[in-house]
């Protein structure tokens, strides 16, 4: 349960301090500190510093996590029209793998009975998965006037993922003996460099047409070093697991590779407002993406370069203040930076096309309804290789189309509600590895969410409140071959909280009625249960 996904916030001009503490079942302990304020009397130099730490076990035997984070930010107003912000972040995550367990014995019948949802077929004593992540960067802006400004931003990240993991190979005919293998990734380092420079200008053409023009250039580079060895591990009886008796076989070097992805992107966009009734957003982006993969084991060098124009058009029309009609069309072109093919070849870039139309209406000044139709097509989509789950293959072209309905707003003072329904028809439309027309795994046709909260506004109990959330997820396919189905579920979450003058305490309940449900699946050997009833108590104070 990774709860501290810190989003960088800007430093404040006034001193600010906040402390959070969490405690829950499965031995959850966590906390964070957020401090900010000026560093000089003129307040031209400001800082913000976040610390966070969390440790917890899980409902899966031997699977636990530890996470530590530090995130300093320094903002400098160099002059009246010039600002620069420096940022750094370090994260360390140690987590055991949760690949899931076979479909036979969970969503499918097993001749030996049902598998325990806490089952772990690995060995926590020999497995290791650690992530060290470093980020440094800056964001510079200079304003020539109220209407024209330039921006330059740079970001460098380095992620190291050393890992030794035990994974499933096959389930024997007795439906209880699982053949296993191991992957020894002694080195898996990814370094990325991003430099983005742009100019933004605001101007008018005529008396009632406003423009916001953005033009820029983006440079991106990713370097990946990977050293993977594989081997076999002694089998395990899923109904009488003995994790301590794991026998590790000899390692076979599978690949030692160096991958370099480079992108040059040039973009131009104009946001045009007509008579305060129509907003038109039109843009174009041109990308040159090159990828080179060198592998010592395969003794191969694979180089590929692609170029693509990606347009973007959006339109909003507001005939009356309470009603907005909108539509947008966008295309994308991005490198497949992550994932490896068992052949040692580099993946072609992923392309996407999205079309959406919708209407948003305000029932009153506090409650709104949005109805939208969407159509999304993705090509060159990586997915888990059904022959070897350590690698990926390109599944071909996938299309998702459907309808979304959302209602949100304030019903009465202190009473808020957010409700939504989504219908999605997600299928494979082109593929050489899977049947065209198969549904995309883990995507339900029907999904419903409802979240409401109420907080007492007056009197001695002011600040006392609670939330209730209902989440329905329909039946989903478990793999792209559509060989099995994950059943639907309805999960209930709730909380009780008290807010008063910077102090907040809460009890948060997830899966309130402790239902058994399946969160997702990758293959017929990788099905993951959702977490059982979980309670987390939290305290926070800001001043």
CSV table of N, CA, C and O in Angstrom, one decimal, residues 7-117:
chain,number,residue,atom,x,y,z
A,7,UNK,N,3.3,14.8,-4.8
A,7,UNK,CA,3.3,15.7,-6.0
A,7,UNK,C,4.0,17.0,-5.5
A,7,UNK,O,3.6,17.6,-4.5
A,8,UNK,N,5.0,17.4,-6.3
A,8,UNK,CA,5.7,18.6,-5.9
A,8,UNK,C,4.8,19.9,-5.9
A,8,UNK,O,4.1,20.2,-6.8
A,9,UNK,N,4.9,20.6,-4.8
A,9,UNK,CA,4.1,21.8,-4.6
A,9,UNK,C,5.1,23.0,-4.5
A,9,UNK,O,6.2,22.8,-4.1
A,10,UNK,N,4.6,24.1,-4.9
A,10,UNK,CA,5.4,25.3,-4.9
A,10,UNK,C,5.7,25.8,-3.5
A,10,UNK,O,4.9,25.7,-2.6
A,11,UNK,N,6.9,26.4,-3.3
A,11,UNK,CA,7.2,27.0,-2.0
A,11,UNK,C,6.3,28.1,-1.7
A,11,UNK,O,5.8,28.8,-2.6
A,12,UNK,N,6.1,28.4,-0.4
A,12,UNK,CA,5.1,29.4,0.0
A,12,UNK,C,5.8,30.6,0.5
A,12,UNK,O,7.0,30.6,0.9
A,13,UNK,N,5.1,31.8,0.4
A,13,UNK,CA,5.7,33.0,0.9
A,13,UNK,C,5.7,33.2,2.4
A,13,UNK,O,6.4,33.9,3.0
A,14,UNK,N,4.7,32.5,3.0
A,14,UNK,CA,4.6,32.5,4.5
A,14,UNK,C,5.1,31.1,5.0
A,14,UNK,O,4.9,30.1,4.4
A,15,UNK,N,5.6,31.1,6.3
A,15,UNK,CA,6.0,29.8,6.8
A,15,UNK,C,4.9,28.8,6.9
A,15,UNK,O,3.7,29.2,7.3
A,16,UNK,N,5.2,27.6,6.5
A,16,UNK,CA,4.1,26.6,6.5
A,16,UNK,C,4.7,25.3,7.0
A,16,UNK,O,5.9,24.9,6.6
A,17,UNK,N,4.0,24.5,7.8
A,17,UNK,CA,4.5,23.3,8.4
A,17,UNK,C,3.3,22.3,8.5
A,17,UNK,O,2.2,22.7,8.8
A,18,UNK,N,3.6,21.1,8.1
A,18,UNK,CA,2.5,20.0,8.1
A,18,UNK,C,3.2,18.7,8.5
A,18,UNK,O,4.2,18.3,7.9
A,19,UNK,N,2.5,18.0,9.4
A,19,UNK,CA,3.0,16.6,9.8
A,19,UNK,C,1.9,15.6,9.6
A,19,UNK,O,0.7,15.9,10.0
A,20,UNK,N,2.1,14.5,9.0
A,20,UNK,CA,1.1,13.4,8.8
A,20,UNK,C,1.7,12.2,9.4
A,20,UNK,O,2.9,11.8,9.3
A,21,UNK,N,0.8,11.4,10.1
A,21,UNK,CA,1.1,10.1,10.6
A,21,UNK,C,0.0,9.1,10.3
A,21,UNK,O,-1.2,9.5,10.3
A,22,UNK,N,0.4,7.9,9.9
A,22,UNK,CA,-0.5,6.8,9.5
A,22,UNK,C,-0.2,5.6,10.2
A,22,UNK,O,1.0,5.2,10.4
A,23,UNK,N,-1.2,4.8,10.6
A,23,UNK,CA,-1.0,3.5,11.2
A,23,UNK,C,-2.2,2.6,10.8
A,23,UNK,O,-3.3,3.1,10.7
A,24,UNK,N,-2.0,1.4,10.5
A,24,UNK,CA,-3.0,0.5,10.0
A,24,UNK,C,-2.7,-0.9,10.2
A,24,UNK,O,-1.6,-1.3,10.7
A,25,UNK,N,-3.7,-1.8,9.8
A,25,UNK,CA,-3.4,-3.2,9.9
A,25,UNK,C,-2.4,-3.6,8.8
A,25,UNK,O,-2.0,-2.8,8.0
A,26,UNK,N,-2.0,-4.8,8.8
A,26,UNK,CA,-0.9,-5.3,8.0
A,26,UNK,C,0.4,-4.5,8.4
A,26,UNK,O,1.3,-4.3,7.5
A,27,UNK,N,0.5,-4.2,9.7
A,27,UNK,CA,1.7,-3.5,10.2
A,27,UNK,C,2.1,-2.3,9.4
A,27,UNK,O,3.2,-2.0,9.0
A,28,UNK,N,1.1,-1.4,9.0
A,28,UNK,CA,1.4,-0.2,8.3
A,28,UNK,C,1.8,0.9,9.3
A,28,UNK,O,1.1,1.2,10.3
A,29,UNK,N,2.9,1.5,9.0
A,29,UNK,CA,3.4,2.7,9.7
A,29,UNK,C,4.0,3.7,8.7
A,29,UNK,O,4.8,3.3,7.9
A,30,UNK,N,3.5,4.9,8.8
A,30,UNK,CA,4.0,5.9,7.8
A,30,UNK,C,3.9,7.3,8.4
A,30,UNK,O,3.1,7.5,9.3
A,31,UNK,N,4.7,8.1,7.8
A,31,UNK,CA,4.6,9.5,8.2
A,31,UNK,C,5.3,10.4,7.1
A,31,UNK,O,6.0,10.0,6.3
A,32,UNK,N,4.9,11.7,7.2
A,32,UNK,CA,5.5,12.6,6.3
A,32,UNK,C,5.6,14.0,6.9
A,32,UNK,O,4.8,14.3,7.8
A,33,UNK,N,6.6,14.8,6.5
A,33,UNK,CA,6.8,16.2,7.0
A,33,UNK,C,6.9,17.1,5.8
A,33,UNK,O,7.6,16.8,4.8
A,34,UNK,N,6.1,18.2,5.8
A,34,UNK,CA,6.2,19.2,4.7
A,34,UNK,C,6.4,20.5,5.3
A,34,UNK,O,5.6,21.0,6.1
A,35,UNK,N,7.5,21.2,5.0
A,35,UNK,CA,7.9,22.5,5.6
A,35,UNK,C,8.2,23.4,4.4
A,35,UNK,O,8.7,23.0,3.4
A,36,UNK,N,7.8,24.7,4.6
A,36,UNK,CA,8.0,25.6,3.5
A,36,UNK,C,8.0,27.0,4.1
A,36,UNK,O,7.6,27.3,5.2
A,37,UNK,N,8.6,28.0,3.3
A,37,UNK,CA,8.6,29.4,3.7
A,37,UNK,C,9.7,30.1,3.0
A,37,UNK,O,10.5,29.6,2.2
A,38,UNK,N,9.9,31.5,3.3
A,38,UNK,CA,10.9,32.3,2.7
A,38,UNK,C,12.2,32.1,3.4
A,38,UNK,O,12.3,31.7,4.6
A,39,UNK,N,13.3,32.4,2.7
A,39,UNK,CA,14.7,32.3,3.2
A,39,UNK,C,15.3,33.7,3.4
A,39,UNK,O,16.4,33.8,4.0
A,40,UNK,N,14.6,34.7,2.9
A,40,UNK,CA,15.2,36.1,3.1
A,40,UNK,C,14.0,37.0,3.4
A,40,UNK,O,12.8,36.7,3.2
A,41,UNK,N,14.3,38.3,3.8
A,41,UNK,CA,13.3,39.2,4.1
A,41,UNK,C,12.4,39.6,2.9
A,41,UNK,O,11.2,39.9,3.0
A,42,UNK,N,13.0,39.7,1.8
A,42,UNK,CA,12.3,40.1,0.6
A,42,UNK,C,11.4,39.0,0.0
A,42,UNK,O,10.7,39.3,-0.9
A,43,UNK,N,11.6,37.8,0.5
A,43,UNK,CA,10.9,36.6,0.1
A,43,UNK,C,11.1,36.3,-1.4
A,43,UNK,O,10.3,35.6,-2.1
A,44,UNK,N,12.3,36.7,-1.9
A,44,UNK,CA,12.6,36.4,-3.3
A,44,UNK,C,13.2,35.0,-3.3
A,44,UNK,O,13.3,34.4,-4.4
A,45,UNK,N,13.6,34.4,-2.2
A,45,UNK,CA,14.1,33.1,-2.1
A,45,UNK,C,13.3,32.3,-1.2
A,45,UNK,O,13.1,32.6,0.0
A,46,UNK,N,12.7,31.2,-1.7
A,46,UNK,CA,11.7,30.4,-0.9
A,46,UNK,C,12.1,28.9,-1.1
A,46,UNK,O,12.7,28.5,-2.1
A,47,UNK,N,11.7,28.1,-0.1
A,47,UNK,CA,12.0,26.7,-0.1
A,47,UNK,C,10.8,25.9,0.2
A,47,UNK,O,9.8,26.4,0.8
A,48,UNK,N,10.9,24.6,-0.1
A,48,UNK,CA,9.9,23.6,0.3
A,48,UNK,C,10.6,22.3,0.5
A,48,UNK,O,11.5,21.9,-0.4
A,49,UNK,N,10.3,21.6,1.6
A,49,UNK,CA,11.0,20.3,1.8
A,49,UNK,C,10.0,19.3,2.3
A,49,UNK,O,9.3,19.5,3.3
A,50,UNK,N,10.0,18.1,1.6
A,50,UNK,CA,9.1,17.0,2.0
A,50,UNK,C,10.0,15.8,2.4
A,50,UNK,O,10.9,15.5,1.7
A,51,UNK,N,9.6,15.2,3.5
A,51,UNK,CA,10.1,13.9,3.9
A,51,UNK,C,9.0,12.9,4.0
A,51,UNK,O,7.9,13.3,4.5
A,52,UNK,N,9.2,11.7,3.6
A,52,UNK,CA,8.1,10.7,3.8
A,52,UNK,C,8.8,9.3,4.0
A,52,UNK,O,9.8,9.0,3.4
A,53,UNK,N,8.1,8.5,4.8
A,53,UNK,CA,8.6,7.1,5.0
A,53,UNK,C,7.4,6.3,5.3
A,53,UNK,O,6.4,6.7,5.9
A,54,UNK,N,7.5,5.0,4.9
A,54,UNK,CA,6.4,4.1,5.1
A,54,UNK,C,6.9,2.7,5.0
A,54,UNK,O,7.7,2.3,4.2
A,55,UNK,N,6.4,1.9,5.9
A,55,UNK,CA,6.7,0.4,5.9
A,55,UNK,C,5.4,-0.3,6.2
A,55,UNK,O,4.5,0.1,6.9
A,56,UNK,N,5.2,-1.4,5.5
A,56,UNK,CA,4.0,-2.2,5.8
A,56,UNK,C,4.1,-3.6,5.2
A,56,UNK,O,4.8,-3.9,4.2
A,57,UNK,N,3.5,-4.6,5.9
A,57,UNK,CA,3.3,-5.9,5.3
A,57,UNK,C,2.1,-5.9,4.4
A,57,UNK,O,1.4,-4.9,4.3
A,58,UNK,N,1.8,-7.0,3.8
A,58,UNK,CA,0.6,-7.1,3.0
A,58,UNK,C,-0.2,-8.4,3.4
A,58,UNK,O,0.3,-9.2,4.2
A,59,UNK,N,-1.3,-8.6,2.7
A,59,UNK,CA,-2.1,-9.9,3.0
A,59,UNK,C,-1.5,-11.1,2.3
A,59,UNK,O,-1.9,-12.2,2.5
A,60,UNK,N,-0.4,-10.9,1.5
A,60,UNK,CA,0.3,-12.0,0.9
A,60,UNK,C,1.5,-12.4,1.7
A,60,UNK,O,2.3,-11.6,2.1
A,61,UNK,N,1.6,-13.7,1.9
A,61,UNK,CA,2.7,-14.2,2.8
A,61,UNK,C,4.1,-13.7,2.3
A,61,UNK,O,4.4,-13.9,1.2
A,62,UNK,N,4.8,-13.1,3.2
A,62,UNK,CA,6.2,-12.7,2.9
A,62,UNK,C,6.3,-11.5,2.0
A,62,UNK,O,7.5,-11.1,1.7
A,63,UNK,N,5.3,-10.9,1.7
A,63,UNK,CA,5.4,-9.7,0.8
A,63,UNK,C,5.2,-8.4,1.6
A,63,UNK,O,4.2,-8.2,2.3
A,64,UNK,N,6.2,-7.6,1.6
A,64,UNK,CA,6.2,-6.4,2.4
A,64,UNK,C,6.9,-5.2,1.6
A,64,UNK,O,7.5,-5.5,0.5
A,65,UNK,N,6.7,-4.0,2.0
A,65,UNK,CA,7.3,-2.8,1.3
A,65,UNK,C,7.8,-1.8,2.3
A,65,UNK,O,7.3,-1.7,3.4
A,66,UNK,N,8.9,-1.2,1.9
A,66,UNK,CA,9.4,0.0,2.6
A,66,UNK,C,9.7,1.1,1.6
A,66,UNK,O,10.2,0.8,0.5
A,67,UNK,N,9.3,2.3,1.9
A,67,UNK,CA,9.5,3.4,1.0
A,67,UNK,C,10.0,4.6,1.8
A,67,UNK,O,9.4,5.0,2.8
A,68,UNK,N,11.0,5.3,1.3
A,68,UNK,CA,11.6,6.5,1.9
A,68,UNK,C,11.7,7.6,0.8
A,68,UNK,O,12.2,7.3,-0.4
A,69,UNK,N,11.4,8.8,1.1
A,69,UNK,CA,11.5,9.9,0.1
A,69,UNK,C,11.9,11.2,0.7
A,69,UNK,O,11.5,11.5,1.8
A,70,UNK,N,12.7,11.9,0.0
A,70,UNK,CA,13.1,13.3,0.3
A,70,UNK,C,13.0,14.2,-0.9
A,70,UNK,O,13.4,13.7,-2.0
A,71,UNK,N,12.4,15.4,-0.8
A,71,UNK,CA,12.1,16.2,-2.0
A,71,UNK,C,12.3,17.6,-1.7
A,71,UNK,O,11.3,18.3,-1.2
A,72,UNK,N,13.5,18.2,-1.9
A,72,UNK,CA,13.7,19.6,-1.7
A,72,UNK,C,13.4,20.4,-2.9
A,72,UNK,O,13.6,20.0,-4.1
A,73,UNK,N,12.8,21.6,-2.7
A,73,UNK,CA,12.5,22.6,-3.8
A,73,UNK,C,13.0,23.9,-3.4
A,73,UNK,O,12.7,24.4,-2.3
A,74,UNK,N,13.6,24.7,-4.3
A,74,UNK,CA,14.1,26.0,-4.1
A,74,UNK,C,13.6,26.9,-5.2
A,74,UNK,O,13.9,26.7,-6.4
A,75,UNK,N,12.9,28.0,-4.8
A,75,UNK,CA,12.4,28.9,-5.8
A,75,UNK,C,13.0,30.3,-5.6
A,75,UNK,O,13.1,30.8,-4.5
A,76,UNK,N,13.5,30.9,-6.7
A,76,UNK,CA,14.3,32.1,-6.7
A,76,UNK,C,13.7,33.1,-7.7
A,76,UNK,O,13.6,32.8,-8.9
A,77,UNK,N,13.1,34.2,-7.1
A,77,UNK,CA,12.7,35.3,-8.0
A,77,UNK,C,13.9,36.2,-8.3
A,77,UNK,O,14.2,37.1,-7.4
A,78,UNK,N,14.5,36.0,-9.4
A,78,UNK,CA,15.7,36.7,-9.7
A,78,UNK,C,15.5,38.2,-9.9
A,78,UNK,O,16.3,39.0,-9.5
A,79,UNK,N,14.3,38.5,-10.5
A,79,UNK,CA,13.9,39.9,-10.7
A,79,UNK,C,12.4,39.9,-10.8
A,79,UNK,O,11.7,38.9,-10.6
A,80,UNK,N,11.9,41.1,-11.1
A,80,UNK,CA,10.5,41.3,-11.2
A,80,UNK,C,9.8,40.3,-12.2
A,80,UNK,O,8.7,39.8,-12.0
A,81,UNK,N,10.6,40.0,-13.3
A,81,UNK,CA,10.0,39.2,-14.4
A,81,UNK,C,10.7,37.9,-14.6
A,81,UNK,O,10.5,37.3,-15.7
A,82,UNK,N,11.6,37.5,-13.7
A,82,UNK,CA,12.4,36.3,-14.0
A,82,UNK,C,12.3,35.4,-12.7
A,82,UNK,O,12.6,35.9,-11.6
A,83,UNK,N,11.9,34.1,-12.9
A,83,UNK,CA,11.9,33.1,-11.8
A,83,UNK,C,12.6,31.9,-12.3
A,83,UNK,O,12.5,31.5,-13.5
A,84,UNK,N,13.2,31.2,-11.3
A,84,UNK,CA,13.7,29.9,-11.6
A,84,UNK,C,13.5,29.0,-10.3
A,84,UNK,O,13.6,29.5,-9.2
A,85,UNK,N,13.1,27.8,-10.6
A,85,UNK,CA,12.8,26.8,-9.5
A,85,UNK,C,13.7,25.6,-9.7
A,85,UNK,O,13.8,25.0,-10.8
A,86,UNK,N,14.4,25.2,-8.6
A,86,UNK,CA,15.3,24.0,-8.7
A,86,UNK,C,14.6,22.9,-7.8
A,86,UNK,O,14.0,23.2,-6.8
A,87,UNK,N,14.7,21.7,-8.3
A,87,UNK,CA,14.0,20.6,-7.6
A,87,UNK,C,14.9,19.4,-7.6
A,87,UNK,O,15.6,19.1,-8.6
A,88,UNK,N,14.8,18.6,-6.6
A,88,UNK,CA,15.5,17.3,-6.5
A,88,UNK,C,14.6,16.4,-5.7
A,88,UNK,O,13.7,16.8,-4.9
A,89,UNK,N,14.8,15.1,-6.0
A,89,UNK,CA,14.0,14.1,-5.3
A,89,UNK,C,14.8,12.8,-5.2
A,89,UNK,O,15.4,12.4,-6.2
A,90,UNK,N,14.8,12.2,-4.1
A,90,UNK,CA,15.4,10.8,-3.9
A,90,UNK,C,14.3,9.9,-3.3
A,90,UNK,O,13.7,10.2,-2.3
A,91,UNK,N,14.1,8.7,-3.9
A,91,UNK,CA,13.2,7.7,-3.5
A,91,UNK,C,13.9,6.4,-3.4
A,91,UNK,O,14.6,6.0,-4.3
A,92,UNK,N,13.7,5.7,-2.3
A,92,UNK,CA,14.1,4.3,-2.2
A,92,UNK,C,12.9,3.4,-1.8
A,92,UNK,O,12.2,3.7,-0.9
A,93,UNK,N,12.7,2.4,-2.6
A,93,UNK,CA,11.6,1.5,-2.5
A,93,UNK,C,12.2,0.1,-2.4
A,93,UNK,O,12.9,-0.4,-3.4
A,94,UNK,N,11.9,-0.6,-1.4
A,94,UNK,CA,12.2,-2.1,-1.3
A,94,UNK,C,10.8,-2.8,-1.2
A,94,UNK,O,10.1,-2.6,-0.3
A,95,UNK,N,10.6,-3.7,-2.1
A,95,UNK,CA,9.3,-4.4,-2.2
A,95,UNK,C,9.5,-5.8,-2.7
A,95,UNK,O,10.2,-6.0,-3.7
A,96,UNK,N,8.7,-6.7,-2.1
A,96,UNK,CA,8.7,-8.1,-2.6
A,96,UNK,C,7.7,-8.1,-3.8
A,96,UNK,O,6.8,-7.4,-3.9
A,97,UNK,N,8.0,-9.1,-4.7
A,97,UNK,CA,7.1,-9.2,-5.9
A,97,UNK,C,5.8,-9.8,-5.5
A,97,UNK,O,5.7,-10.6,-4.6
A,98,UNK,N,4.8,-9.4,-6.3
A,98,UNK,CA,3.5,-10.0,-6.2
A,98,UNK,C,3.0,-10.3,-7.6
A,98,UNK,O,2.3,-9.5,-8.2
A,99,UNK,N,3.5,-11.4,-8.2
A,99,UNK,CA,3.1,-11.8,-9.6
A,99,UNK,C,1.7,-12.3,-9.7
A,99,UNK,O,1.1,-12.3,-10.7
A,100,UNK,N,1.1,-12.7,-8.5
A,100,UNK,CA,-0.2,-13.3,-8.6
A,100,UNK,C,-0.1,-14.8,-8.5
A,100,UNK,O,1.0,-15.4,-8.3
A,101,UNK,N,-1.3,-15.5,-8.7
A,101,UNK,CA,-1.3,-16.9,-8.6
A,101,UNK,C,-2.2,-17.4,-9.8
A,101,UNK,O,-2.9,-16.7,-10.4
A,102,UNK,N,-2.1,-18.7,-10.1
A,102,UNK,CA,-2.8,-19.3,-11.3
A,102,UNK,C,-4.3,-19.0,-11.2
A,102,UNK,O,-4.9,-19.0,-10.2
A,103,UNK,N,-4.9,-18.9,-12.4
A,103,UNK,CA,-6.3,-18.8,-12.6
A,103,UNK,C,-7.0,-20.1,-12.2
A,103,UNK,O,-8.1,-20.0,-11.6
A,104,UNK,N,-6.4,-21.2,-12.4
A,104,UNK,CA,-7.0,-22.5,-12.0
A,104,UNK,C,-6.8,-22.6,-10.4
A,104,UNK,O,-5.7,-22.7,-9.9
A,105,UNK,N,-7.9,-22.5,-9.7
A,105,UNK,CA,-7.8,-22.5,-8.3
A,105,UNK,C,-8.2,-21.1,-7.7
A,105,UNK,O,-8.4,-21.0,-6.5
A,106,UNK,N,-8.4,-20.2,-8.6
A,106,UNK,CA,-8.9,-18.9,-8.2
A,106,UNK,C,-10.2,-18.6,-9.0
A,106,UNK,O,-11.3,-18.8,-8.5
A,107,UNK,N,-10.1,-18.1,-10.2
A,107,UNK,CA,-11.3,-17.8,-11.0
A,107,UNK,C,-11.8,-19.0,-11.8
A,107,UNK,O,-12.9,-19.0,-12.2
A,108,UNK,N,-11.0,-20.1,-11.9
A,108,UNK,CA,-11.4,-21.3,-12.5
A,108,UNK,C,-11.3,-22.4,-11.5
A,108,UNK,O,-10.5,-22.4,-10.5
A,109,UNK,N,-12.1,-23.5,-11.7
A,109,UNK,CA,-12.1,-24.6,-10.8
A,109,UNK,C,-10.8,-25.4,-10.8
A,109,UNK,O,-10.1,-25.5,-11.8
A,110,UNK,N,-10.4,-25.9,-9.6
A,110,UNK,CA,-9.2,-26.7,-9.4
A,110,UNK,C,-9.6,-28.0,-8.8
A,110,UNK,O,-10.4,-28.0,-7.8
A,111,UNK,N,-9.2,-29.1,-9.3
A,111,UNK,CA,-9.6,-30.4,-8.7
A,111,UNK,C,-9.2,-30.6,-7.3
A,111,UNK,O,-9.7,-31.4,-6.6
A,112,UNK,N,-8.2,-29.7,-6.8
A,112,UNK,CA,-7.8,-29.9,-5.4
A,112,UNK,C,-8.4,-28.9,-4.5
A,112,UNK,O,-8.2,-28.9,-3.3
A,113,UNK,N,-9.3,-28.0,-5.0
A,113,UNK,CA,-9.9,-27.0,-4.2
A,113,UNK,C,-9.5,-25.6,-4.6
A,113,UNK,O,-8.9,-25.3,-5.7
A,114,UNK,N,-9.7,-24.6,-3.7
A,114,UNK,CA,-9.4,-23.2,-3.9
A,114,UNK,C,-8.1,-22.9,-3.4
A,114,UNK,O,-7.7,-23.3,-2.3
A,115,UNK,N,-7.3,-22.0,-4.1
A,115,UNK,CA,-6.0,-21.6,-3.6
A,115,UNK,C,-6.2,-20.4,-2.6
A,115,UNK,O,-7.2,-19.6,-2.7
A,116,UNK,N,-5.3,-20.4,-1.6
A,116,UNK,CA,-5.4,-19.4,-0.6
A,116,UNK,C,-5.0,-18.0,-1.2
A,116,UNK,O,-3.9,-18.0,-1.8
A,117,UNK,N,-5.8,-17.0,-1.0
A,117,UNK,CA,-5.4,-15.7,-1.6
A,117,UNK,C,-4.2,-15.1,-1.0
A,117,UNK,O,-3.6,-14.2,-1.6
